[in-house]
Short mmCIF file of C-alpha atoms in Angstrom, two decimals:
data_model
loop_
_atom_site.label_atom_id
_atom_site.label_comp_id
_atom_site.label_asym_id
_atom_site.label_seq_id
_atom_site.Cartn_x
_atom_site.Cartn_y
_atom_site.Cartn_z
CA ALA Z 166 -45.14 -44.42 25.26
CA GLN Z 167 -48.17 -46.27 24.46
CA ARG Z 168 -49.37 -47.01 20.97
CA VAL Z 169 -52.51 -48.90 19.68
CA THR Z 170 -51.75 -50.66 16.09
CA GLN Z 171 -55.19 -52.03 14.00
CA PRO Z 172 -53.67 -53.15 10.69
CA GLU Z 173 -56.61 -53.35 8.77
CA LYS Z 174 -58.81 -49.98 7.84
CA LEU Z 175 -61.13 -52.37 5.84
CA LEU Z 176 -62.39 -55.38 6.47
CA SER Z 177 -65.07 -57.21 4.48
CA VAL Z 178 -66.95 -60.40 5.13
CA PHE Z 179 -70.23 -62.38 4.25
CA LYS Z 180 -73.06 -62.93 6.80
CA GLY Z 181 -72.17 -65.90 8.87
CA ALA Z 182 -68.77 -66.08 8.28
CA PRO Z 183 -66.34 -65.73 11.36
CA VAL Z 184 -64.55 -62.22 11.46
CA GLU Z 185 -61.42 -60.94 13.56
CA LEU Z 186 -60.71 -57.48 14.09
CA LYS Z 187 -56.65 -57.26 14.84
CA CYS Z 188 -55.41 -54.81 17.64
CA ASN Z 189 -51.60 -54.66 19.01
CA TYR Z 190 -50.61 -52.44 21.77
CA SER Z 191 -47.43 -51.13 22.99
CA TYR Z 192 -47.49 -50.40 26.86
CA SER Z 193 -45.03 -50.33 29.73
CA GLY Z 194 -47.45 -51.59 32.48
CA SER Z 195 -50.56 -53.82 32.99
CA PRO Z 196 -52.51 -53.20 30.23
CA GLU Z 197 -56.53 -52.28 30.47
CA LEU Z 198 -57.96 -52.71 26.94
CA PHE Z 199 -61.05 -51.87 25.56
CA TRP Z 200 -63.35 -52.05 22.01
CA TYR Z 201 -65.25 -49.37 20.85
CA VAL Z 202 -67.57 -49.42 18.23
CA GLN Z 203 -69.22 -46.24 16.16
CA TYR Z 204 -72.61 -47.54 14.15
CA SER Z 205 -73.85 -45.58 11.01
CA ARG Z 206 -75.19 -41.98 12.09
CA GLN Z 207 -74.53 -42.93 15.93
CA ARG Z 208 -72.35 -41.85 18.56
CA LEU Z 209 -68.90 -43.69 19.57
CA GLN Z 210 -69.71 -46.54 22.41
CA LEU Z 211 -68.19 -49.06 24.30
CA LEU Z 212 -68.54 -52.50 23.01
CA LEU Z 213 -66.48 -54.25 25.82
CA ARG Z 214 -63.55 -54.18 27.90
CA HIS Z 215 -61.03 -57.30 28.62
CA ILE Z 216 -61.40 -57.10 32.54
CA SER Z 217 -64.95 -57.79 32.30
CA ARG Z 218 -64.14 -61.18 30.56
CA GLU Z 219 -67.68 -60.72 28.69
CA SER Z 220 -69.15 -61.43 25.45
CA ILE Z 221 -71.19 -58.39 23.88
CA LYS Z 222 -73.22 -59.15 20.66
CA GLY Z 223 -71.60 -62.06 20.31
CA PHE Z 224 -68.16 -60.25 20.24
CA THR Z 225 -64.81 -61.67 22.41
CA ALA Z 226 -61.60 -60.33 22.81
CA ASP Z 227 -58.90 -61.93 24.64
CA LEU Z 228 -55.98 -60.31 25.89
CA ASN Z 229 -52.66 -61.85 24.80
CA LYS Z 230 -49.68 -60.43 26.82
CA GLY Z 231 -47.35 -62.36 25.08
CA GLU Z 232 -48.42 -61.00 21.58
CA THR Z 233 -49.28 -57.74 23.26
CA SER Z 234 -52.71 -58.25 21.29
CA PHE Z 235 -56.04 -57.94 21.77
CA HIS Z 236 -58.11 -59.08 18.65
CA LEU Z 237 -61.64 -58.88 18.48
CA LYS Z 238 -63.66 -61.99 17.30
CA LYS Z 239 -67.30 -62.87 16.60
CA PRO Z 240 -67.79 -66.76 15.21
CA PHE Z 241 -70.66 -65.45 12.69
CA ALA Z 242 -70.97 -62.29 11.55
CA GLN Z 243 -74.26 -60.35 11.10
CA GLU Z 244 -75.23 -57.43 8.83
CA GLU Z 245 -76.00 -55.38 12.01
CA ASP Z 246 -72.25 -55.73 12.94
CA SER Z 247 -71.24 -53.34 9.80
CA ALA Z 248 -69.50 -50.29 11.65
CA MET Z 249 -66.21 -48.91 12.63
CA TYR Z 250 -64.61 -50.33 15.28
CA TYR Z 251 -61.81 -48.98 17.66
CA CYS Z 252 -59.35 -50.50 19.97
CA ALA Z 253 -58.40 -48.57 22.79
CA LEU Z 254 -55.55 -48.82 25.30
CA LEU Z 255 -56.28 -47.14 29.02
CA ASN Z 256 -53.36 -45.07 30.78
CA ALA Z 257 -54.03 -46.54 34.49
CA GLY Z 258 -51.16 -44.79 35.89
CA GLY Z 259 -49.10 -41.43 36.28
CA THR Z 260 -50.33 -38.10 35.44
CA SER Z 261 -52.61 -38.67 32.31
CA TYR Z 262 -54.59 -41.65 34.41
CA GLY Z 263 -57.80 -42.24 32.43
CA LYS Z 264 -56.60 -41.20 29.22
CA LEU Z 265 -57.50 -43.52 26.40
CA THR Z 266 -55.22 -44.00 23.16
CA PHE Z 267 -56.80 -45.11 20.05
CA GLY Z 268 -55.91 -47.18 17.13
CA GLN Z 269 -56.95 -45.67 13.51
CA GLY Z 270 -60.03 -47.94 13.42
CA THR Z 271 -61.33 -50.63 11.25
CA ILE Z 272 -64.35 -50.53 9.06
CA LEU Z 273 -65.96 -53.68 9.05
CA THR Z 274 -68.54 -54.61 6.17
CA VAL Z 275 -70.97 -57.48 6.89
CA HIS Z 276 -72.45 -58.61 3.25
CA PRO Z 277 -75.52 -60.58 3.03
CA GLU G 448 -80.25 -40.66 31.61
CA ALA G 449 -79.40 -37.95 28.94
CA GLY G 450 -76.11 -38.51 27.26
CA VAL G 451 -73.10 -35.93 26.75
CA ALA G 452 -74.44 -32.87 24.58
CA GLN G 453 -72.46 -31.03 22.37
CA SER G 454 -72.93 -28.09 20.18
CA PRO G 455 -72.67 -27.10 17.28
CA ARG G 456 -73.21 -30.40 15.46
CA TYR G 457 -71.51 -28.80 12.23
CA LYS G 458 -69.20 -25.52 12.02
CA ILE G 459 -67.49 -23.81 8.65
CA ILE G 460 -65.20 -21.03 9.16
CA GLU G 461 -62.08 -19.42 7.10
CA LYS G 462 -58.65 -20.01 8.05
CA ARG G 463 -57.62 -17.74 10.86
CA GLN G 464 -60.99 -17.29 12.09
CA SER G 465 -61.80 -18.34 15.56
CA VAL G 466 -64.44 -21.22 16.81
CA ALA G 467 -65.88 -22.41 20.09
CA PHE G 468 -67.34 -25.65 20.73
CA TRP G 469 -69.62 -26.58 23.57
CA CYS G 470 -69.92 -29.71 26.05
CA ASN G 471 -72.40 -30.62 28.52
CA PRO G 472 -71.49 -34.15 30.33
CA ILE G 473 -73.37 -36.66 31.99
CA SER G 474 -74.67 -34.86 34.81
CA GLY G 475 -72.44 -35.95 37.96
CA HIS G 476 -69.46 -37.12 35.87
CA ALA G 477 -66.18 -35.73 37.53
CA THR G 478 -64.18 -36.41 34.15
CA LEU G 479 -64.07 -34.68 31.01
CA TYR G 480 -62.48 -35.24 27.95
CA TRP G 481 -61.69 -33.57 24.50
CA TYR G 482 -60.73 -35.69 21.63
CA GLN G 483 -59.68 -34.56 18.16
CA GLN G 484 -60.50 -37.01 15.14
CA ILE G 485 -59.02 -36.10 12.17
CA LEU G 486 -60.70 -38.07 9.15
CA GLY G 487 -59.21 -41.76 8.77
CA GLN G 488 -57.84 -41.57 12.18
CA GLY G 489 -58.89 -42.46 15.75
CA PRO G 490 -59.36 -40.05 18.08
CA LYS G 491 -56.56 -38.52 19.82
CA LEU G 492 -57.18 -36.66 23.35
CA LEU G 493 -56.62 -33.02 23.48
CA ILE G 494 -57.33 -32.19 27.11
CA GLN G 495 -58.64 -34.23 30.05
CA PHE G 496 -60.45 -32.53 33.24
CA GLN G 497 -61.11 -33.94 36.53
CA ASN G 498 -63.97 -31.48 37.78
CA ASN G 499 -62.41 -28.11 36.88
CA GLY G 500 -58.82 -28.73 37.15
CA VAL G 501 -56.84 -29.72 34.09
CA VAL G 502 -55.32 -33.30 34.60
CA ASP G 503 -53.33 -33.83 31.07
CA ASP G 504 -53.06 -30.94 27.99
CA SER G 505 -49.77 -32.42 26.73
CA GLN G 506 -51.47 -32.63 23.52
CA LEU G 507 -53.27 -29.21 22.81
CA PRO G 508 -51.91 -27.00 20.79
CA LYS G 509 -51.64 -23.95 23.35
CA ASP G 510 -50.65 -21.46 20.91
CA ARG G 511 -54.17 -21.68 19.57
CA PHE G 512 -56.36 -24.13 21.32
CA SER G 513 -57.93 -23.48 24.74
CA ALA G 514 -60.32 -25.38 27.05
CA GLU G 515 -61.89 -24.51 30.36
CA ARG G 516 -64.53 -26.26 32.65
CA LEU G 517 -64.94 -23.37 34.96
CA LYS G 518 -67.82 -24.57 37.21
CA GLY G 519 -66.61 -28.54 36.73
CA VAL G 520 -69.67 -29.31 34.37
CA ASP G 521 -69.83 -27.73 31.16
CA SER G 522 -66.72 -27.35 29.22
CA THR G 523 -65.64 -25.13 26.15
CA LEU G 524 -63.00 -25.56 23.45
CA LYS G 525 -61.63 -22.43 21.59
CA ILE G 526 -59.36 -22.47 18.66
CA GLN G 527 -57.94 -19.03 17.55
CA PRO G 528 -56.97 -18.75 15.18
CA ALA G 529 -58.14 -21.68 13.24
CA LYS G 530 -55.93 -23.32 10.58
CA LEU G 531 -56.60 -25.68 7.28
CA GLU G 532 -54.99 -28.54 9.30
CA ASP G 533 -57.73 -28.29 12.53
CA SER G 534 -60.54 -29.61 10.10
CA ALA G 535 -62.08 -32.59 12.13
CA VAL G 536 -64.52 -34.02 14.38
CA TYR G 537 -64.06 -32.73 18.13
CA LEU G 538 -65.52 -34.82 20.37
CA CYS G 539 -66.25 -34.52 24.17
CA ALA G 540 -66.73 -37.43 26.63
CA SER G 541 -67.05 -37.70 30.30
CA SER G 542 -66.16 -40.59 33.09
CA PRO G 543 -67.86 -40.81 36.37
CA VAL G 544 -64.83 -41.38 38.20
CA GLY G 545 -61.59 -39.34 38.99
CA ARG G 546 -58.10 -40.46 39.40
CA GLY G 547 -56.91 -43.27 41.27
CA ARG G 548 -61.18 -44.44 41.96
CA GLY G 549 -60.97 -47.25 39.53
CA ILE G 550 -61.43 -47.32 35.83
CA ASN G 551 -64.59 -46.64 33.96
CA GLU G 552 -66.47 -46.57 30.71
CA GLN G 553 -66.17 -43.03 28.76
CA PHE G 554 -69.31 -41.50 27.64
CA PHE G 555 -68.97 -39.94 24.25
CA GLY G 556 -71.28 -36.85 22.80
CA PRO G 557 -72.31 -36.80 18.87
CA GLY G 558 -69.12 -34.48 18.16
CA THR G 559 -68.87 -31.29 16.29
CA ARG G 560 -67.55 -31.62 12.50
CA LEU G 561 -65.23 -28.49 12.07
CA THR G 562 -64.08 -27.59 8.31
CA VAL G 563 -61.71 -24.87 8.00
CA LEU G 564 -61.54 -23.63 4.27
#
């Protein structure tokens, strides 16, 4: 069974500090991973996906198959980064194609 | 492009009552998902439709939950009868492609917050 673990429920940093939100996964196939974000009073939205190898709003995430991790990183946090972040794993095969399995989420607070 | 619409936004009911939620996906999106998000947890998939067919309902409590997408567009999710543990946010999402045709972003609605007293 596929599983996503985000070990930190809360993460607080000061503006300008580096931030890393941890995500570990369990999946028997080739994983497709995403980070979704929910800002206050907004709907859940995609932040980035690993297959795109992109940097969005200064965030990057590298898939490490050896450590089964997909940590989200930003070198200099901004106050507007404060939000709930979810790591998600896509089921890319079988009868549940397209199903996303989400982690528990991490609330990031960036203090001024 | 209009986003995924859901109604109502909030609903308070007593246990053993019935409730229904409505979702209108983004126009042209073949795949529609209903998620349950209990406070402090990530969203959990309840049911996935492709057009008007069910792809996955393995985590839907079928003794009390039902969902339909009759014309392959709008969808309704019903709970009958509700239990206290059904208190959660119910999220609808849609995606533009169906099974086996690539991996696409899911677009989420604002959710319906259900409180069962």
